[in-house]
Coordinates of C-alpha atoms and ligand atoms in Angstrom, one line a residue:
M268 CA -142.6 -26.0 6.9
A269 CA -141.9 -22.2 7.1
K270 CA -142.3 -20.0 4.2
L271 CA -138.9 -19.3 2.7
N272 CA -140.0 -17.0 -0.2
V273 CA -138.2 -13.6 -0.3
K274 CA -138.0 -10.8 -2.8
I275 CA -135.1 -9.0 -4.2
G276 CA -136.6 -6.0 -6.0
D277 CA -139.1 -7.5 -8.5
L278 CA -137.2 -10.8 -8.3
A279 CA -139.0 -13.4 -6.2
L280 CA -136.9 -16.2 -4.7
K281 CA -138.3 -19.5 -3.6
N282 CA -135.8 -19.4 -0.7
P283 CA -133.1 -16.9 0.3
V284 CA -130.1 -19.2 -0.8
L285 CA -127.9 -18.2 -3.8
T286 CA -124.5 -19.4 -4.8
A287 CA -121.7 -16.9 -5.0
S288 CA -120.0 -16.1 -8.3
G289 CA -116.7 -17.8 -9.2
T290 CA -117.3 -20.6 -6.8
F291 CA -120.2 -22.5 -8.6
G292 CA -119.0 -22.4 -12.2
Y293 CA -122.1 -22.1 -14.5
G294 CA -124.1 -24.3 -12.0
L295 CA -124.2 -27.1 -14.4
E296 CA -120.9 -28.5 -13.0
F297 CA -123.0 -29.1 -9.7
A298 CA -125.9 -30.7 -11.5
D299 CA -124.5 -34.3 -10.5
F300 CA -124.3 -33.3 -6.8
I301 CA -127.5 -31.2 -6.1
D302 CA -130.8 -30.4 -7.6
L303 CA -130.2 -26.9 -9.0
N304 CA -134.0 -26.2 -9.0
A305 CA -134.0 -26.3 -5.1
L306 CA -131.8 -23.1 -5.0
G307 CA -133.2 -19.6 -4.7
G308 CA -131.0 -18.9 -7.6
F309 CA -127.4 -19.4 -8.7
I310 CA -125.0 -16.6 -9.8
V311 CA -122.5 -17.8 -12.4
K312 CA -119.1 -17.0 -13.1
G313 CA -117.8 -13.4 -13.6
T314 CA -118.4 -12.4 -17.4
T315 CA -116.7 -9.8 -19.2
L316 CA -117.3 -8.1 -22.7
H317 CA -114.0 -9.6 -23.9
P318 CA -112.3 -13.1 -23.1
R319 CA -109.9 -12.9 -20.4
E320 CA -107.2 -15.5 -19.6
G321 CA -106.9 -14.7 -16.0
N322 CA -103.7 -14.4 -14.0
D323 CA -100.7 -16.9 -14.1
Y324 CA -100.4 -19.8 -11.7
P325 CA -100.2 -20.1 -8.6
R326 CA -103.8 -18.6 -8.2
M327 CA -104.9 -20.2 -4.9
A328 CA -103.4 -20.5 -1.4
E329 CA -104.9 -22.1 1.6
T330 CA -105.0 -19.9 4.8
A331 CA -106.2 -20.5 8.3
S332 CA -109.9 -20.9 7.9
G333 CA -110.0 -19.6 4.4
M334 CA -108.4 -19.3 1.2
L335 CA -106.8 -16.6 -1.0
N336 CA -107.4 -16.5 -4.8
C337 CA -106.1 -14.4 -7.7
V338 CA -107.9 -16.1 -10.6
G339 CA -108.3 -12.8 -12.4
L340 CA -111.7 -13.2 -14.0
Q341 CA -110.8 -15.9 -16.5
N342 CA -113.7 -16.4 -18.7
K343 CA -114.5 -16.7 -22.5
G344 CA -116.4 -13.4 -22.7
V345 CA -120.0 -12.6 -22.8
E346 CA -120.6 -13.7 -26.6
H347 CA -119.4 -17.2 -25.6
F348 CA -121.7 -17.2 -22.6
C349 CA -124.7 -16.2 -24.9
T350 CA -124.2 -18.7 -27.6
E351 CA -122.5 -21.7 -25.7
I352 CA -123.7 -21.6 -22.1
Y353 CA -127.0 -19.7 -21.9
P354 CA -128.8 -22.3 -24.1
Q355 CA -128.1 -24.8 -21.4
L356 CA -129.4 -22.7 -18.6
T357 CA -132.9 -21.9 -19.9
D358 CA -135.0 -24.7 -18.4
F359 CA -134.2 -24.4 -14.7
D360 CA -137.0 -23.5 -12.1
S361 CA -134.4 -21.5 -10.3
H362 CA -133.0 -18.0 -11.1
V363 CA -129.8 -17.8 -13.1
I364 CA -128.1 -14.6 -12.5
V365 CA -125.0 -13.5 -14.3
N366 CA -122.1 -11.8 -12.6
V367 CA -120.7 -9.0 -15.0
S368 CA -117.3 -7.5 -14.5
G369 CA -115.3 -5.1 -16.8
S370 CA -112.2 -2.9 -16.9
T371 CA -113.9 0.2 -18.2
I372 CA -117.5 1.8 -17.8
E373 CA -118.1 1.1 -21.6
D374 CA -117.3 -2.6 -21.2
Y375 CA -119.5 -2.9 -18.2
A376 CA -122.5 -1.2 -20.1
A377 CA -121.8 -3.2 -23.2
C378 CA -121.6 -6.6 -21.4
A379 CA -124.9 -5.7 -19.4
A380 CA -126.7 -4.7 -22.6
R381 CA -125.9 -7.9 -24.2
I382 CA -127.2 -10.0 -21.2
N383 CA -130.3 -7.7 -21.2
E384 CA -131.3 -9.6 -24.5
L385 CA -131.5 -13.0 -22.6
E386 CA -135.0 -13.8 -21.8
H387 CA -134.2 -16.4 -19.0
I388 CA -131.7 -14.2 -17.2
P389 CA -133.8 -12.0 -14.9
A390 CA -130.8 -10.2 -13.0
I391 CA -127.2 -9.4 -13.1
E392 CA -124.8 -8.9 -10.3
L393 CA -122.3 -6.3 -11.2
N394 CA -118.8 -6.9 -9.8
I395 CA -117.4 -3.3 -9.2
S396 CA -114.2 -4.6 -7.5
C397 CA -112.3 -4.8 -10.8
P398 CA -109.4 -2.5 -11.9
N399 CA -110.6 0.7 -13.7
V400 CA -107.8 0.8 -16.2
K401 CA -108.6 4.1 -17.6
S402 CA -108.2 5.7 -14.1
G403 CA -105.1 3.8 -13.4
G404 CA -105.8 0.4 -12.1
M405 CA -108.1 1.3 -9.1
A406 CA -111.2 -0.6 -8.6
F407 CA -114.5 1.3 -9.2
G408 CA -116.0 -0.1 -6.1
V409 CA -113.6 1.7 -3.8
T410 CA -115.0 5.3 -4.4
C411 CA -118.4 6.6 -4.2
E412 CA -117.9 8.5 -7.5
G413 CA -116.3 5.4 -9.3
A414 CA -119.1 3.1 -8.0
A415 CA -121.8 5.6 -9.0
S416 CA -120.4 6.2 -12.5
V417 CA -120.3 2.5 -13.4
V418 CA -124.0 1.9 -11.9
K419 CA -125.3 5.0 -13.7
A420 CA -124.0 3.6 -17.1
V421 CA -125.2 0.1 -16.5
R422 CA -128.5 1.3 -15.3
K423 CA -129.2 2.9 -18.7
A424 CA -128.1 -0.2 -20.5
Y425 CA -129.9 -2.9 -18.2
S426 CA -133.7 -2.9 -17.7
K427 CA -134.0 -5.9 -15.2
T428 CA -132.8 -6.5 -11.7
L429 CA -129.6 -4.8 -11.0
I430 CA -127.7 -6.2 -8.0
V431 CA -124.3 -4.4 -7.2
K432 CA -121.7 -6.3 -5.6
L433 CA -119.6 -4.3 -3.1
S434 CA -115.9 -4.5 -2.4
P435 CA -115.0 -4.6 1.4
N436 CA -111.8 -3.1 0.8
V437 CA -113.0 0.4 1.7
T438 CA -113.3 2.5 4.9
D439 CA -117.1 3.3 4.6
I440 CA -119.0 0.7 2.7
A441 CA -122.4 2.3 3.8
A442 CA -121.6 5.4 1.8
I443 CA -120.7 3.4 -1.3
A444 CA -123.9 1.4 -0.9
R445 CA -125.8 4.7 -0.7
A446 CA -124.2 5.9 -3.9
V447 CA -125.1 2.9 -5.9
E448 CA -128.7 3.0 -4.5
A449 CA -129.0 6.6 -5.7
E450 CA -128.1 5.6 -9.3
G451 CA -130.9 2.9 -9.4
A452 CA -129.4 -0.3 -8.1
D453 CA -132.2 -2.6 -7.0
S454 CA -129.9 -4.4 -4.5
V455 CA -126.4 -4.7 -3.2
S456 CA -124.6 -7.8 -2.3
L457 CA -121.6 -7.9 -0.1
I458 CA -119.0 -8.8 0.6
N459 CA -116.5 -9.6 -2.3
T460 CA -113.2 -10.8 -1.1
L461 CA -110.8 -9.0 1.2
M462 CA -107.3 -8.2 -0.1
G463 CA -104.6 -10.5 1.6
M464 CA -101.4 -12.2 1.1
S465 CA -99.5 -15.4 1.9
V466 CA -95.7 -16.0 2.0
D467 CA -93.8 -19.1 1.3
I468 CA -90.8 -18.5 3.4
E469 CA -88.8 -21.4 1.8
R470 CA -89.0 -19.9 -1.6
R471 CA -88.9 -16.3 -0.1
R472 CA -91.9 -15.4 -2.3
S473 CA -95.7 -14.8 -2.2
R474 CA -97.8 -17.9 -2.7
L475 CA -99.8 -16.2 -5.4
S476 CA -98.5 -15.2 -8.9
I477 CA -99.4 -11.6 -8.6
G478 CA -98.5 -11.1 -5.0
T479 CA -101.8 -10.6 -3.4
G480 CA -105.2 -12.2 -3.6
G481 CA -108.9 -12.2 -2.3
L482 CA -109.3 -13.6 1.0
S483 CA -112.6 -15.6 1.5
G484 CA -114.1 -18.5 3.7
P485 CA -114.9 -18.6 7.5
C486 CA -112.2 -16.2 8.4
V487 CA -113.9 -13.3 6.6
K488 CA -117.5 -13.9 8.2
P489 CA -117.3 -11.5 11.2
V490 CA -116.1 -8.6 8.9
A491 CA -118.8 -9.5 6.2
L492 CA -121.5 -9.5 8.9
R493 CA -120.5 -6.3 10.4
M494 CA -120.5 -4.7 6.9
V495 CA -123.9 -6.3 5.9
S496 CA -125.2 -5.0 9.3
Q497 CA -124.0 -1.4 8.4
V498 CA -125.2 -1.4 4.9
A499 CA -128.8 -2.8 5.8
R500 CA -129.3 0.2 8.0
A501 CA -128.1 2.6 5.4
V502 CA -130.1 1.8 2.4
K503 CA -133.7 0.8 1.7
I504 CA -133.0 -1.6 -1.1
P505 CA -132.6 -5.2 -0.3
V506 CA -129.1 -6.4 0.9
I507 CA -127.7 -9.9 0.0
G508 CA -125.0 -11.0 2.5
L509 CA -122.1 -13.3 2.0
G510 CA -118.8 -14.0 3.2
G511 CA -117.8 -17.2 5.0
I512 CA -121.2 -19.0 5.1
M513 CA -120.6 -22.7 5.8
N514 CA -124.0 -23.8 7.3
A515 CA -127.6 -22.8 8.1
E516 CA -126.4 -21.1 11.4
D517 CA -124.1 -18.9 9.4
A518 CA -126.8 -17.9 6.9
L519 CA -129.3 -17.1 9.7
E520 CA -126.7 -14.8 11.2
F521 CA -126.6 -12.7 8.1
L522 CA -130.5 -12.7 7.7
M523 CA -130.8 -11.4 11.4
V524 CA -128.4 -8.6 10.8
G525 CA -130.5 -7.5 7.7
A526 CA -129.8 -9.7 4.7
T527 CA -132.8 -10.7 2.6
A528 CA -130.8 -13.4 1.0
V529 CA -127.5 -15.0 1.3
E530 CA -124.9 -16.5 -1.1
I531 CA -122.5 -19.3 -0.5
G532 CA -119.0 -19.4 -2.1
T533 CA -115.9 -21.0 -0.8
A534 CA -118.1 -23.7 1.1
N535 CA -119.1 -25.2 -2.3
F536 CA -115.5 -26.2 -2.7
I537 CA -115.5 -28.2 0.5
D538 CA -119.0 -29.8 0.0
P539 CA -120.8 -29.3 -3.4
A540 CA -124.0 -30.1 -1.6
V541 CA -123.7 -27.3 1.1
T542 CA -126.4 -25.1 -0.4
I543 CA -129.1 -27.7 -0.1
K544 CA -127.9 -28.3 3.5
V545 CA -128.4 -24.8 4.3
I546 CA -131.8 -24.6 2.9
E547 CA -132.9 -27.6 4.9
G548 CA -130.9 -26.4 8.1
M549 CA -132.8 -23.0 7.8
N550 CA -136.1 -24.7 7.5
D551 CA -135.3 -26.8 10.5
W552 CA -134.4 -24.0 12.6
L553 CA -137.4 -21.9 11.7
D554 CA -139.7 -24.7 12.5
R555 CA -138.0 -25.4 15.7
H556 CA -138.4 -21.9 16.7
G557 CA -142.1 -21.6 15.7
V558 CA -141.2 -19.1 12.9
K559 CA -143.7 -19.3 10.0
D560 CA -142.1 -17.0 7.5
V561 CA -138.4 -16.4 7.1
N562 CA -139.1 -12.7 6.5
E563 CA -140.0 -12.5 10.2
I564 CA -136.3 -13.0 11.2
I565 CA -134.7 -10.5 8.5
G566 CA -133.2 -7.6 10.4
V567 CA -134.4 -8.4 13.8
I568 CA -131.0 -7.5 15.3
D569 CA -130.5 -3.7 15.5
Ligands
LIG262 C1 -112.1 -18.8 -6.6 C2 -112.9 -17.6 -6.4 C3 -113.3 -16.8 -7.6 C4 -114.1 -15.8 -7.5 N1 -114.7 -15.0 -8.6 C5 -115.6 -14.2 -8.4 C6 -116.1 -13.4 -9.6 O1 -115.7 -13.8 -10.6 N2 -116.8 -12.4 -9.4 C7 -117.2 -12.0 -8.2 O2 -118.0 -11.0 -8.0 N3 -116.8 -12.6 -7.0 C8 -116.0 -13.7 -7.1 N4 -115.4 -14.2 -6.0 C9 -115.9 -13.7 -4.8 C10 -117.1 -14.7 -4.1 O3 -118.2 -14.6 -5.0 C11 -117.4 -14.1 -2.8 O4 -117.8 -12.8 -2.8 C12 -116.3 -14.3 -1.7 O5 -115.4 -15.5 -2.0 C13 -116.8 -14.2 -0.3 O6 -117.7 -15.4 0.0 P1 -117.4 -16.7 0.6 O7 -116.5 -16.6 1.9 O8 -118.5 -17.5 0.8 O9 -116.4 -17.5 -0.5 C14 -114.7 -15.3 -6.1 C15 -114.1 -16.0 -5.1 C16 -113.3 -17.2 -5.1 C17 -112.9 -18.0 -3.9

């Protein structure tokens, strides 16, 4: 069996397979289907300082080879997470990572500071694709200055592994990755969803309540791979790749273009055991090709 261990900053993962936020609940919902301890880690639902109801329905639409969603970060807030959910997550032999979102820099920092207190959460993933209300509804993650400002504030409030999740809805994602690296991010993950739309011509309206939504699934994989490849060349910190991974072969593509680990999202809705199949398939591929350590294939494609 090949060695599958990888490192994201100080965080040692037993294998490079994580779950993507918003597609795996709090992990507990999947405990009947898979052994959560077999994962490199699981990234739980987007958590904000205050509770959020999310957007009106409909919030999801199927597309060719993918889906659109506009869930809108529905969650009960960080205090609910700390008191009700966290106690159920302390005994896993797999890293639990919290995805942190916010509408203002102050909210992000306060949410991260609260999670910093939780002994069994070794890392957060900062979702910087949310609206920056104070500056008029633009996401922090679409400019270098916006991305840097939120990471700077969170870095002061959070002492453990800080992963910053990048938005693909930009022209130069490598520049944004460099900006967050300069402010102390330990890793970047990408991609979040691509902005999209779907129209119901009979009703003459969008299939989503707020008009647009985030596209995910196999249709985004080529874009995600291109961006991961660009970012991996642009920064020194480890890159986590995601977007449309459905099987071990897809995951290996991300590793070969420079990702140290991968996240699996939409595929969990199709097969709740997909993560385990990806780990097994990765192992088989490495064995068949005589590769003793997964790190040997990371970034082999220039
Ligand atoms: C229903 C749904 C909810 C999501 N919620 C979040 C979230 O709360 N925070 C976040 O950073 N990303 C969220 N995402 C984005 C995914 O984590 C992931 O970046 C994206 O779906 C691309 O990966 P995939 O093609 O494997 O799904 C969500 C995606 C979906 C489909």
